[in-house]
XYZ file of C-alpha atoms in Angstrom:
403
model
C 79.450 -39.961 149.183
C 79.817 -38.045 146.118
C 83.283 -38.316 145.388
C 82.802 -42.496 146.084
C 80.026 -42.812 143.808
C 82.177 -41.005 141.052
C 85.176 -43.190 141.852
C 83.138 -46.200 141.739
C 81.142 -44.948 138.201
C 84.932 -44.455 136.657
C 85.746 -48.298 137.762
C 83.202 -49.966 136.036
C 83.226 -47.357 132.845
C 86.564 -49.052 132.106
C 86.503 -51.871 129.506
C 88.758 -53.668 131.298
C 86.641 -53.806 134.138
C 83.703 -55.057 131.964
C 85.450 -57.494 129.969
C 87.094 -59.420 133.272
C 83.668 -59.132 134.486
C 82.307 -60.730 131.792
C 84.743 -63.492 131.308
C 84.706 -64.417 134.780
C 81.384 -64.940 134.555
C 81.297 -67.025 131.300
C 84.401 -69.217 132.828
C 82.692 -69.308 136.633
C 79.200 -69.846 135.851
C 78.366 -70.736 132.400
C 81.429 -73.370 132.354
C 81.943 -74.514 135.700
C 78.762 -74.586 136.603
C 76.087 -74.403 133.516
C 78.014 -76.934 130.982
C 79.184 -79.005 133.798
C 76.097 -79.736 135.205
C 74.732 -80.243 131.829
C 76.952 -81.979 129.638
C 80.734 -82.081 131.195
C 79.747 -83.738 133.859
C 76.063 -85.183 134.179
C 75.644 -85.598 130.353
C 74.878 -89.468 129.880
C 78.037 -91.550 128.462
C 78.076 -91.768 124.638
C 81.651 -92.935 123.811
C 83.928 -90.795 121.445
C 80.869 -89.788 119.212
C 80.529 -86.368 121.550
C 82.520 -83.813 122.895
C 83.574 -84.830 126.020
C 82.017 -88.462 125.424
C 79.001 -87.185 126.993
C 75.577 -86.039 125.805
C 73.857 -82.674 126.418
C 71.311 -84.062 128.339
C 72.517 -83.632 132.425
C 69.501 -82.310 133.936
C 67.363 -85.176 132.451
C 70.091 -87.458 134.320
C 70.837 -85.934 137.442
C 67.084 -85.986 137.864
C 66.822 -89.885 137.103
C 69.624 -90.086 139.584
C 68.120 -88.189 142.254
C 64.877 -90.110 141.900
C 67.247 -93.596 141.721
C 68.442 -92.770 145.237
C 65.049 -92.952 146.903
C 64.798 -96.171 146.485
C 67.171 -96.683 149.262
C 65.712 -95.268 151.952
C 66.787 -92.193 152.828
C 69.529 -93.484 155.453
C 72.782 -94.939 154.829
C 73.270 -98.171 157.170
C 74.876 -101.113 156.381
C 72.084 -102.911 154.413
C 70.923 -99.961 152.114
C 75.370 -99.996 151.599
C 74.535 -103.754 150.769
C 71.439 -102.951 148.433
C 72.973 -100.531 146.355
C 76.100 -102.771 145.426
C 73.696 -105.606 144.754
C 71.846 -103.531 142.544
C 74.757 -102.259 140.486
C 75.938 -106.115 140.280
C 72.942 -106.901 138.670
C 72.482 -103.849 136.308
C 76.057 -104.482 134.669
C 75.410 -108.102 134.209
C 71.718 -107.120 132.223
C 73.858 -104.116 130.814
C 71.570 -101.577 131.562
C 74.492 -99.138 130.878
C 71.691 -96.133 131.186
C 70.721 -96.772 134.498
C 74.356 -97.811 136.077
C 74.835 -93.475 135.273
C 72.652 -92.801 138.047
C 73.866 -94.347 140.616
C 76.665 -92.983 143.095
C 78.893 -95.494 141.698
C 82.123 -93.436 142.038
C 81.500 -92.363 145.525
C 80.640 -95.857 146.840
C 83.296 -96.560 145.100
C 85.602 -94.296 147.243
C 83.790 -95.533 150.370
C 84.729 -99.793 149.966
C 88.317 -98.850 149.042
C 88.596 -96.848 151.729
C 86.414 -99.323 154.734
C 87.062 -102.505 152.924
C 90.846 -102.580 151.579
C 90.885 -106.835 152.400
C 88.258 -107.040 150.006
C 89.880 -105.217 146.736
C 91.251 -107.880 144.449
C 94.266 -106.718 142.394
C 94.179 -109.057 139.784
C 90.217 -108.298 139.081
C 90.466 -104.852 136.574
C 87.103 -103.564 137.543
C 86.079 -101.292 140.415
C 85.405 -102.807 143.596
C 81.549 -102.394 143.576
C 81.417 -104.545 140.510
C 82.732 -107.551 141.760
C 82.803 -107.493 146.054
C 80.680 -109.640 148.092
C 77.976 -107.586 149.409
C 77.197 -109.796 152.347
C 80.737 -108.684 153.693
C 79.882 -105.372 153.469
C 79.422 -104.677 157.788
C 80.193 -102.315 160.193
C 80.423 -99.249 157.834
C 80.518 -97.023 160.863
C 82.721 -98.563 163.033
C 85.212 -98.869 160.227
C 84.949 -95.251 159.457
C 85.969 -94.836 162.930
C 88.729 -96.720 162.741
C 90.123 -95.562 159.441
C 90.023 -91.930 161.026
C 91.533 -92.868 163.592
C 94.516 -94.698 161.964
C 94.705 -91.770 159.172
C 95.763 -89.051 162.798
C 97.827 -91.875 163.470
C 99.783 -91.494 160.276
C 99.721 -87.870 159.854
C 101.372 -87.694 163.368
C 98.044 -85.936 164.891
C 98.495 -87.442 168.375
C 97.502 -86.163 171.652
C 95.526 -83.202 172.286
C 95.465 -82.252 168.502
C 93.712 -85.780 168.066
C 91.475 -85.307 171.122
C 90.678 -82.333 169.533
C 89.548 -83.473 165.989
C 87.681 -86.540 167.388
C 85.473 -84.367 170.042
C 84.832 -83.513 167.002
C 83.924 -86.077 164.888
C 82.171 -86.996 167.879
C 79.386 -84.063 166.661
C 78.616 -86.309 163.457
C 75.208 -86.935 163.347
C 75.330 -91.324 162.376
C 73.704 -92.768 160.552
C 74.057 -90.568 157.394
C 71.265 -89.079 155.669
C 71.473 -90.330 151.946
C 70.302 -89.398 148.553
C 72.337 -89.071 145.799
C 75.580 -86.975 146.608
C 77.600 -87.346 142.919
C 76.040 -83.717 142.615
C 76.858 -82.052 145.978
C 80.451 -83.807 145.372
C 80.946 -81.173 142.287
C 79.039 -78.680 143.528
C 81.580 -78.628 146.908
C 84.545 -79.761 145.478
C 84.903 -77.475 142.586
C 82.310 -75.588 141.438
C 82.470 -73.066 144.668
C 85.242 -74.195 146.068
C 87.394 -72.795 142.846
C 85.764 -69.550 142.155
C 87.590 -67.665 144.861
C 91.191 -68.391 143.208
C 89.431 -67.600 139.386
C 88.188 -64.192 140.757
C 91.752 -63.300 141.957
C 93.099 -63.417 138.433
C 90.202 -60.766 137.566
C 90.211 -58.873 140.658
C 94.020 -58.382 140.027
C 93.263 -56.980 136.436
C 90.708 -54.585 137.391
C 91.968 -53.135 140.892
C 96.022 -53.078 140.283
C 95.384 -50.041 138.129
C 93.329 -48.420 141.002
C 95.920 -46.041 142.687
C 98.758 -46.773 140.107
C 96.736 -45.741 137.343
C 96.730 -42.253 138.289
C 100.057 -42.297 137.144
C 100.102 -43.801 133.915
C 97.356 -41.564 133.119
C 99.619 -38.766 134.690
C 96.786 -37.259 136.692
C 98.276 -37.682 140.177
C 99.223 -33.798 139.890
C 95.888 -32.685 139.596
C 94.593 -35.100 141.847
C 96.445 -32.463 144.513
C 95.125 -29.207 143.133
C 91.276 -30.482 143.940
C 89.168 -28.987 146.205
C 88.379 -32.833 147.749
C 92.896 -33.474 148.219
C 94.231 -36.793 148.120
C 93.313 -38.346 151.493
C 89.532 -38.106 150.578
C 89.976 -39.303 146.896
C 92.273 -42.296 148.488
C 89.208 -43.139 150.525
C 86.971 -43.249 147.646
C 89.285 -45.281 145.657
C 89.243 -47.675 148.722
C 85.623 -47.665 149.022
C 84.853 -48.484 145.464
C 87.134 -51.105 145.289
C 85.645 -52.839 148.158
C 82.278 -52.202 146.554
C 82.743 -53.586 143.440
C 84.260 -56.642 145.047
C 81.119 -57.421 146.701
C 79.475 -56.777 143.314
C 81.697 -59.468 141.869
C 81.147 -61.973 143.938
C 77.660 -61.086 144.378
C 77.346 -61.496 140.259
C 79.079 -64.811 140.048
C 77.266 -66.353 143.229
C 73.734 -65.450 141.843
C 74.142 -66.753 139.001
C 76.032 -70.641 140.067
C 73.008 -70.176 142.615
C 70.554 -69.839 140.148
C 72.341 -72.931 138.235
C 72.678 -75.047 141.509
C 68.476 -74.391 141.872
C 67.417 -75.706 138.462
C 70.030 -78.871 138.028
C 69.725 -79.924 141.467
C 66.956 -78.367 143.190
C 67.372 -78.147 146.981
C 67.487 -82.288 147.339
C 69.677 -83.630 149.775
C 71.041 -80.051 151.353
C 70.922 -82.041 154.552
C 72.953 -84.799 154.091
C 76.577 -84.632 155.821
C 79.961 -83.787 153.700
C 80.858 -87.143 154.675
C 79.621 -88.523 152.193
C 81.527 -86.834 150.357
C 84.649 -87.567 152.341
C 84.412 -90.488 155.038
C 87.487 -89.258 157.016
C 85.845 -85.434 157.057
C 85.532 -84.531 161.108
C 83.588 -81.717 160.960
C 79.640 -81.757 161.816
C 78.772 -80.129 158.571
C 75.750 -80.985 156.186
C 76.183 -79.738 152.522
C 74.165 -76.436 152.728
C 76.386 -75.479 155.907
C 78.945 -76.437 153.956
C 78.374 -74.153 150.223
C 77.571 -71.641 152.708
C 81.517 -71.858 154.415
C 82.976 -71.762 150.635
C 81.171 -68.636 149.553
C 82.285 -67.068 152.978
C 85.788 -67.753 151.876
C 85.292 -67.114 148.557
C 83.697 -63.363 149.730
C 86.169 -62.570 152.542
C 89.320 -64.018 151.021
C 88.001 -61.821 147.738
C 87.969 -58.513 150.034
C 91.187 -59.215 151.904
C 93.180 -59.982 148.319
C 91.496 -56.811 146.825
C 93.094 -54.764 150.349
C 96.691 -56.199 149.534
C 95.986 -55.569 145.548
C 95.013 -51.681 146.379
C 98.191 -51.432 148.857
C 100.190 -52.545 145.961
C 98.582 -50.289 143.571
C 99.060 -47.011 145.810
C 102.952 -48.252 146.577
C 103.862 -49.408 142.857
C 103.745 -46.772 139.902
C 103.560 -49.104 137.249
C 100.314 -50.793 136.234
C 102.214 -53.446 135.035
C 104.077 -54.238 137.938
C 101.110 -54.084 140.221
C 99.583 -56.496 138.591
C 102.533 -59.219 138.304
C 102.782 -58.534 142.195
C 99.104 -59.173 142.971
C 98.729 -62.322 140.795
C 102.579 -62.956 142.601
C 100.908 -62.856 146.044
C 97.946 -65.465 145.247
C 99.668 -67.289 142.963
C 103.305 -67.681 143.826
C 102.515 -69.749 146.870
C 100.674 -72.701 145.008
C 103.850 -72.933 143.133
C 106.009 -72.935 145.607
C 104.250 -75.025 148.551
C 105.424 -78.274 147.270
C 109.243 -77.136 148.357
C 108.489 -75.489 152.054
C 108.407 -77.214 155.026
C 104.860 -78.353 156.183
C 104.621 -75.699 158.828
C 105.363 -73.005 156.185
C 102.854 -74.017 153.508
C 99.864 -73.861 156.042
C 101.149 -70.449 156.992
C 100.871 -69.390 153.293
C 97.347 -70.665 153.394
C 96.551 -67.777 155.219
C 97.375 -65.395 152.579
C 93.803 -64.163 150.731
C 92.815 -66.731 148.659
C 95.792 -68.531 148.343
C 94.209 -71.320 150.564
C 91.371 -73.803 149.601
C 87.717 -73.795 150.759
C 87.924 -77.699 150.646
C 89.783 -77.230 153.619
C 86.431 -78.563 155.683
C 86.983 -82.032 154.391
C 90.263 -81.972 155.769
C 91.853 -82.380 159.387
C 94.484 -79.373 159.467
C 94.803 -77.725 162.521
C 96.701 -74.672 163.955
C 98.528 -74.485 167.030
C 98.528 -70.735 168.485
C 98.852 -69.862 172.065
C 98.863 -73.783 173.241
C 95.725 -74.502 171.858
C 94.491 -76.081 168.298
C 92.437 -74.178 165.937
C 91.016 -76.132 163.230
C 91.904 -74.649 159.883
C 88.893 -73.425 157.904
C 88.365 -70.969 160.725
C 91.256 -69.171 160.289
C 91.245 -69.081 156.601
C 87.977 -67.174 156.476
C 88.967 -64.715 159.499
C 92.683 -64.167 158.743
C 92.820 -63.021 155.066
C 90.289 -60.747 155.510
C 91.726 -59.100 158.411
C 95.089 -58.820 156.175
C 93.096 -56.816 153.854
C 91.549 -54.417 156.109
C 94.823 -53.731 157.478
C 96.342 -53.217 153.895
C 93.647 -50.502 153.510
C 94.537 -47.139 155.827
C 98.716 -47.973 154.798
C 97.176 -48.027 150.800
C 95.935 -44.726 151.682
C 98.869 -43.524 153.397
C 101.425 -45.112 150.957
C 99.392 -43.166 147.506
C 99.798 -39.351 149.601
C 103.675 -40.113 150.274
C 103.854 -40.329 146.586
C 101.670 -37.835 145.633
C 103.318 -35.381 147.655
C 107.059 -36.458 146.040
């Protein structure tokens, strides 16, 4: 316990360590999360006279919005679907520019262009919400239905695969809970669901030096005459790194936690990530859903640190073990666009090379004859890569040592 403790004091002495810390944390949570919520964002429209075009005043209007949503009952049916377009018809004629801000306007948005398509009008340069006949807005749920059911249709997901996803879709609780969602929608779709592939970049600076380190410093000789050898100090290494992986994420989810709390409170934690995403099969509310993306943010984090610390005790150079970590996460993103289909959901299951959003989506796995919906594999398999990395990281540093 001694020796780990040392080990893990000597990581976070280094600047290096500190500093990625730090700027992690300024990009993670005081950009992505902070400044978005309050000016990027939510900040009310103000033309070219601000940065961004928007005003530093998001909480005030994600609160306005929030409250603005109420007035629709709580449920999402076809009339309240009705209501809300009305209501944005009328506010753009009166130009009450203020209040159109806190509406859902770009989700709804998403939502008649994807139901309605008969009703868009090409020749009408507006969104559809601003000029569609509200009365024809019917059957919202029965169309959702059918548009997921035409979209496995297209993507070739036929047969049991398709029985599969719609058993379940089936699991959907309908109607919809509904307050306003523009906030969940960032929260989901970028704010958490990007802080797994930013912590790579760090993780790679600050644990690539780990084993390899010893070294550059040229202390891997006297590593061998201590009392404690080189297995036991390999362990150490391992067990710090793991530690202050945990401490990382632990850091960086407080504090977008602590964010989430005072922009949006815990309003609307129940509603389902369809709302986010109508053709979205899985039974998920948002809370259920954060909580999926910080799992794979957490686990994907320790299974890239056990491939990071494998390359570190195989690789001499600092240098190199760092181009081949950031390689490992990074390389496939490039790459995916040229592999066949099968290939770049394979690569997915590399640690953190995949994408949390993956629970809005209808990717599937086929192992053994039966389908495995994605996002359960790419929280299992990546770690399980990483603790496998782990006793060969050990055994790879004390061939080395010993040359």
């Amino acid at each position: 316990m001694e020796l780990f403790l040392l080990e893990h004091k000597k990581l976070w002495r280094k600047m290096s360590t500190r500093v990625s810390v730090i700027l992690c944390f300024i990009y993670v949570v005081v950009f992505g999360s902070i400044l978005s919520f309050q000016w990027f964002s939510f900040g009310s429209s103000d033309g070219y006279t601000t940065a961004f075009g928007n005003n530093f005043d998001g909480y005030r209007v994600i609160r306005d919005s929030q409250e603005y949503s109420l007035r629709f009952g709580g449920v999402l049916t076809d009339e309240s679907i009705q209501q809300m377009v009305r209501d944005y018809q009328r506010m753009r004629l009166a130009d009450e520019d203020a209040v159109l801000e806190t509406t859902d306007r770009y989700l709804i948005n998403s939502w008649l262009g994807s139901l309605y398509p008969e009703l868009e009008n090409a020749d009408i340069y507006k969104t559809m919400m601003s000029y569609v006949d509200s009365e024809k807005l019917t059957g919202f749920y029965e169309r959702r239905q059918a548009t997921i059911e035409d979209f496995l249709e297209i993507n070739n997901q036929t047969g049991a695969e398709r029985a599969y996803l719609l058993q379940m879709n089936n699991k959907v609780t309908k109607p919809f809970r509904y307050e306003w969602a523009e906030g969940w929608s960032q929260l989901l779709g970028s704010i958490v669901a990007d802080m797994g592939i930013v912590m790579a970049l760090f993780l790679a600076i600050t644990l690539s030096p780990l084993f390899a380190g010893e070294w550059h410093d040229n202390t891997s000789s006297l590593v061998l005459t201590t009392k404690n050898g080189w297995n036991r100090i390999a362990c150490a290494k391992i067990g710090a790194g793991l530690l202050f992986t945990v401490e990382f994420f632990a850091i960086l989810t407080v504090g977008n936690v602590v964010s989430q709390i005072f922009f949006l409170g815990t309003a609307g934690w129940d509603m389902p990530i369809q709302l986010i995403k109508l053709i979205a099969i899985a039974p998920l509310n948002m809370l259920q859903a954060e909580i999926y993306e910080y799992a794979f943010a957490l686990l994907g984090a320790i299974g890239f640190a056990g491939v990071v610390m494998l390359l570190s005790a195989r690789i001499r150079s600092n240098v190199l073990a760092l181009l081949f970590s950031l390689a490992v996460v990074y390389s496939p993103m490039m790459i995916a666009e040229y592999l066949p289909y099968g290939v770049q959901k394979a690569l997915d299951l590399i640690p953190l090379a995949g994408s949390a959003t993956d629970i809005f989506r209808t990717n599937t796995f086929h192992i053994l004859g039966k389908y495995i919906w994605s996002p359960y594999l790419l929280i299992t398999v990546p770690v399980l890569i990483g603790v496998l990395c782990m006793p060969f990281a050990v055994k790879g540093w004390a061939r080395r040592s010993k040359v």
